[in-house]
Amino acid sequence: MKLYITRDQEEKRGIFGGYKGMRFILTCRVELNQEETALVEKYKTWDYVVHSFETIDGSKAIWTIEDLVKRGRSVACDGVVTLLQYEEDIKNACKNLKTLLLVMASFGGTEVFEY
């Protein structure tokens, strides 16, 4: 699995065109390999919520496996610190997704744990 992250920025303008600062945009896309895609298909987990969060307008954003793989998703924010937090959150969410894929791949086998 690969996570592609793009950071962008744009100027915010007021009603009359006055400068209102910067808006920052984080775009994320996930690429699954053939085996991972087969697991998602087999277990019908395209609608699995990878990440959910509150956006700058107060609405709730939900990103699923399908969103990230087939379309990619973007989120805008008003601060670099918030952008970095979104980025860290999506990285952690993708680590959790990778764990889910590993568990799906482990069915039918035996794991041995030594302590």
Coordinates of N, CA and C in Angstrom, one line a residue:
M1 N 0.8 -1.2 0.0 CA 0.0 0.0 0.0 C 0.9 1.2 0.0
K2 N 0.5 2.2 -0.8 CA 1.2 3.5 -0.8 C 0.2 4.6 -0.6
L3 N 0.7 5.6 0.2 CA -0.1 6.8 0.5 C 0.6 7.9 -0.2
Y4 N -0.1 8.6 -1.1 CA 0.4 9.8 -1.7 C -0.2 11.0 -1.1
I5 N 0.6 12.0 -0.7 CA 0.1 13.2 0.0 C 0.6 14.4 -0.8
T6 N -0.3 15.3 -1.1 CA 0.1 16.5 -1.8 C -0.4 17.7 -0.9
R7 N 0.5 18.6 -0.7 CA 0.2 19.9 0.1 C 0.1 21.0 -0.9
D8 N -0.9 21.8 -0.8 CA -1.1 23.0 -1.7 C -1.6 24.1 -0.8
Q9 N -1.6 25.3 -1.4 CA -2.1 26.5 -0.7 C -2.7 27.4 -1.8
E10 N -3.6 28.3 -1.3 CA -4.2 29.3 -2.1 C -4.6 30.5 -1.3
E11 N -4.6 31.6 -1.9 CA -4.9 32.9 -1.2 C -6.4 32.9 -0.9
K12 N -6.8 33.4 0.3 CA -8.2 33.6 0.6 C -8.4 35.1 0.3
R13 N -9.5 35.4 -0.4 CA -9.9 36.8 -0.7 C -11.2 37.1 -0.1
G14 N -11.4 38.4 0.3 CA -12.7 38.8 0.8 C -13.6 39.1 -0.4
I15 N -14.8 39.6 0.0 CA -15.9 39.9 -1.0 C -15.4 40.9 -2.0
F16 N -14.6 41.9 -1.6 CA -14.1 42.9 -2.5 C -12.7 42.7 -3.0
G17 N -12.3 41.4 -2.8 CA -11.0 41.1 -3.4 C -9.8 41.3 -2.4
G18 N -10.0 41.7 -1.2 CA -8.9 42.0 -0.3 C -8.3 40.7 0.2
Y19 N -7.0 40.7 0.5 CA -6.3 39.6 0.9 C -6.7 39.2 2.3
K20 N -7.0 37.9 2.5 CA -7.5 37.4 3.8 C -6.6 36.3 4.4
G21 N -5.4 36.2 3.9 CA -4.5 35.1 4.3 C -4.5 33.9 3.4
M22 N -4.0 32.8 3.9 CA -3.8 31.6 3.1 C -4.7 30.5 3.5
R23 N -5.1 29.7 2.6 CA -5.9 28.4 2.9 C -4.9 27.3 2.4
F24 N -4.9 26.2 3.2 CA -4.0 25.1 2.9 C -4.8 23.9 2.6
I25 N -4.3 23.1 1.6 CA -5.1 22.0 1.1 C -4.2 20.7 1.2
L26 N -4.8 19.7 1.8 CA -4.1 18.4 1.8 C -4.9 17.5 1.0
T27 N -4.2 16.9 0.0 CA -4.8 15.9 -0.9 C -4.2 14.5 -0.7
C28 N -5.0 13.5 -0.5 CA -4.5 12.2 -0.2 C -5.0 11.2 -1.2
R29 N -4.2 10.2 -1.5 CA -4.6 9.1 -2.4 C -3.9 7.9 -2.0
V30 N -4.6 6.8 -2.0 CA -4.0 5.5 -1.6 C -3.9 4.6 -2.8
E31 N -2.8 3.9 -3.0 CA -2.6 2.9 -4.0 C -2.4 1.5 -3.4
L32 N -3.3 0.6 -3.7 CA -3.2 -0.7 -3.2 C -2.6 -1.6 -4.3
N33 N -1.8 -2.6 -3.8 CA -1.2 -3.5 -4.8 C -2.3 -4.5 -5.2
Q34 N -2.0 -5.5 -6.0 CA -3.0 -6.4 -6.6 C -3.6 -7.3 -5.4
E35 N -2.7 -7.8 -4.5 CA -3.2 -8.6 -3.4 C -4.1 -7.9 -2.5
E36 N -3.7 -6.6 -2.2 CA -4.5 -5.8 -1.3 C -5.9 -5.5 -1.9
T37 N -5.9 -5.2 -3.1 CA -7.2 -4.9 -3.8 C -8.0 -6.2 -3.8
A38 N -7.4 -7.3 -4.0 CA -8.2 -8.6 -4.0 C -8.8 -8.8 -2.6
L39 N -8.1 -8.5 -1.5 CA -8.6 -8.7 -0.2 C -9.8 -7.7 0.1
V40 N -9.6 -6.5 -0.4 CA -10.7 -5.5 -0.2 C -12.0 -6.0 -0.9
E41 N -11.8 -6.5 -2.1 CA -12.9 -7.1 -2.9 C -13.5 -8.3 -2.2
K42 N -12.6 -9.2 -1.8 CA -13.1 -10.5 -1.1 C -13.9 -10.2 0.1
Y43 N -13.5 -9.3 1.0 CA -14.1 -9.0 2.2 C -15.1 -7.8 2.1
K44 N -15.3 -7.3 0.9 CA -16.3 -6.2 0.7 C -16.1 -5.0 1.7
T45 N -14.8 -4.5 1.7 CA -14.5 -3.4 2.7 C -14.3 -2.1 2.0
W46 N -14.8 -1.9 0.8 CA -14.6 -0.6 0.1 C -15.2 0.5 0.9
D47 N -16.2 0.2 1.7 CA -16.9 1.3 2.5 C -16.3 1.4 3.9
Y48 N -15.2 0.7 4.2 CA -14.6 0.8 5.5 C -14.1 2.2 5.7
V49 N -14.4 2.8 6.8 CA -14.0 4.2 7.1 C -12.5 4.2 7.6
V50 N -11.7 4.8 6.7 CA -10.3 4.9 7.0 C -10.0 6.0 8.0
H51 N -10.8 7.2 7.8 CA -10.6 8.3 8.6 C -11.8 9.2 8.6
S52 N -12.1 9.8 9.7 CA -13.2 10.8 9.8 C -12.7 11.9 10.7
F53 N -13.2 13.1 10.4 CA -12.7 14.3 11.1 C -13.7 15.5 10.8
E54 N -13.5 16.5 11.6 CA -14.4 17.7 11.4 C -13.6 18.7 10.5
T55 N -14.3 19.3 9.5 CA -13.7 20.2 8.6 C -13.8 21.6 9.1
I56 N -13.2 22.6 8.4 CA -13.2 24.0 8.9 C -14.6 24.6 8.9
D57 N -15.5 24.1 8.2 CA -16.9 24.6 8.2 C -17.7 23.9 9.3
G58 N -17.1 23.0 10.0 CA -17.8 22.3 11.1 C -18.5 21.0 10.7
S59 N -18.5 20.6 9.4 CA -19.1 19.4 9.0 C -18.2 18.2 9.2
K60 N -18.8 17.0 9.2 CA -18.0 15.8 9.4 C -17.6 15.2 8.1
A61 N -16.3 15.0 7.9 CA -15.8 14.4 6.7 C -15.5 12.9 7.0
I62 N -15.9 12.0 6.1 CA -15.6 10.6 6.2 C -14.9 10.1 4.9
W63 N -13.7 9.5 5.1 CA -12.9 9.0 4.0 C -12.9 7.5 4.1
T64 N -13.4 6.8 3.0 CA -13.4 5.4 3.0 C -12.3 4.9 2.1
I65 N -12.1 3.5 2.1 CA -11.1 3.0 1.3 C -11.4 3.3 -0.2
E66 N -12.6 3.2 -0.6 CA -13.0 3.5 -2.0 C -12.7 5.0 -2.3
D67 N -13.0 5.9 -1.4 CA -12.7 7.3 -1.6 C -11.2 7.5 -1.9
L68 N -10.4 7.0 -1.1 CA -8.9 7.2 -1.2 C -8.3 6.5 -2.3
V69 N -8.8 5.3 -2.7 CA -8.2 4.5 -3.8 C -8.7 5.0 -5.1
K70 N -10.0 5.1 -5.3 CA -10.6 5.4 -6.6 C -10.6 6.9 -6.9
R71 N -10.7 7.8 -5.9 CA -10.8 9.2 -6.3 C -9.7 10.1 -5.6
G72 N -9.2 9.6 -4.5 CA -8.4 10.5 -3.7 C -9.3 11.6 -3.0
R73 N -8.8 12.1 -1.9 CA -9.7 13.1 -1.2 C -8.8 14.3 -0.8
S74 N -9.5 15.4 -0.6 CA -8.8 16.7 -0.2 C -9.5 17.3 1.0
V75 N -8.8 18.0 1.8 CA -9.4 18.7 2.9 C -8.6 20.1 2.9
A76 N -9.4 21.1 3.2 CA -8.8 22.5 3.3 C -8.8 22.9 4.8
C77 N -7.8 23.7 5.1 CA -7.8 24.3 6.5 C -7.1 25.6 6.5
D78 N -7.2 26.3 7.6 CA -6.7 27.7 7.6 C -5.3 27.9 8.2
G79 N -4.7 26.8 8.7 CA -3.4 26.9 9.3 C -2.5 25.7 9.0
V80 N -1.2 26.0 9.0 CA -0.2 24.9 8.7 C -0.2 23.9 9.8
V81 N -0.4 24.3 11.0 CA -0.4 23.3 12.1 C -1.6 22.3 12.0
T82 N -2.7 22.8 11.6 CA -3.9 22.0 11.3 C -3.6 21.1 10.2
L83 N -3.0 21.6 9.1 CA -2.7 20.7 8.0 C -1.7 19.6 8.4
L84 N -0.8 19.9 9.2 CA 0.2 18.9 9.7 C -0.6 17.8 10.6
Q85 N -1.6 18.3 11.3 CA -2.3 17.3 12.2 C -3.2 16.4 11.3
Y86 N -3.8 17.0 10.3 CA -4.6 16.2 9.3 C -3.7 15.2 8.6
E87 N -2.5 15.6 8.3 CA -1.5 14.7 7.6 C -1.1 13.6 8.5
E88 N -0.8 13.9 9.8 CA -0.4 12.9 10.7 C -1.6 11.9 11.0
D89 N -2.8 12.4 11.1 CA -4.0 11.6 11.3 C -4.2 10.6 10.1
I90 N -4.0 11.1 8.9 CA -4.2 10.2 7.8 C -3.1 9.1 7.7
K91 N -1.9 9.5 8.0 CA -0.8 8.5 8.0 C -1.1 7.4 9.1
N92 N -1.6 7.8 10.2 CA -1.9 6.8 11.3 C -3.1 6.0 10.8
A93 N -4.1 6.6 10.2 CA -5.2 5.8 9.7 C -4.8 4.8 8.6
C94 N -3.9 5.2 7.8 CA -3.4 4.2 6.8 C -2.5 3.1 7.4
K95 N -1.8 3.4 8.5 CA -1.2 2.3 9.2 C -2.2 1.3 9.7
N96 N -3.3 1.8 10.3 CA -4.4 1.0 10.8 C -5.0 0.2 9.6
L97 N -5.1 0.8 8.5 CA -5.7 0.1 7.3 C -4.7 -1.0 6.9
K98 N -3.4 -0.8 6.9 CA -2.5 -1.8 6.6 C -2.6 -3.0 7.5
T99 N -2.8 -2.7 8.8 CA -3.0 -3.8 9.8 C -4.2 -4.6 9.5
L100 N -5.3 -3.9 9.1 CA -6.5 -4.6 8.7 C -6.3 -5.5 7.5
L101 N -5.6 -5.0 6.5 CA -5.2 -5.9 5.3 C -4.4 -7.1 5.7
L102 N -3.5 -6.9 6.6 CA -2.7 -8.0 7.1 C -3.5 -9.1 7.8
V103 N -4.5 -8.6 8.6 CA -5.4 -9.5 9.3 C -6.2 -10.3 8.3
M104 N -6.8 -9.6 7.3 CA -7.6 -10.2 6.3 C -6.7 -11.3 5.6
A105 N -5.5 -11.0 5.3 CA -4.6 -12.0 4.6 C -4.3 -13.2 5.5
S106 N -4.4 -13.1 6.8 CA -4.0 -14.1 7.7 C -5.0 -15.2 7.9
F107 N -6.2 -15.0 7.5 CA -7.3 -16.0 7.7 C -6.9 -17.3 7.0
G108 N -7.1 -18.4 7.7 CA -6.8 -19.7 7.1 C -5.4 -20.2 7.5
G109 N -4.7 -19.4 8.2 CA -3.3 -19.7 8.6 C -3.2 -19.7 10.1
T110 N -2.1 -20.0 10.6 CA -1.8 -20.0 12.1 C -0.7 -19.1 12.4
E111 N -0.8 -18.3 13.4 CA 0.3 -17.4 13.8 C 0.8 -18.0 15.1
V112 N 2.1 -17.9 15.3 CA 2.7 -18.4 16.5 C 3.4 -17.2 17.2
F113 N 3.1 -17.1 18.5 CA 3.6 -16.0 19.3 C 4.5 -16.6 20.4
E114 N 5.7 -16.2 20.5 CA 6.6 -16.7 21.5 C 6.7 -15.6 22.6
Y115 N 6.7 -16.0 23.8 CA 6.8 -15.0 24.9 C 7.9 -15.4 25.8

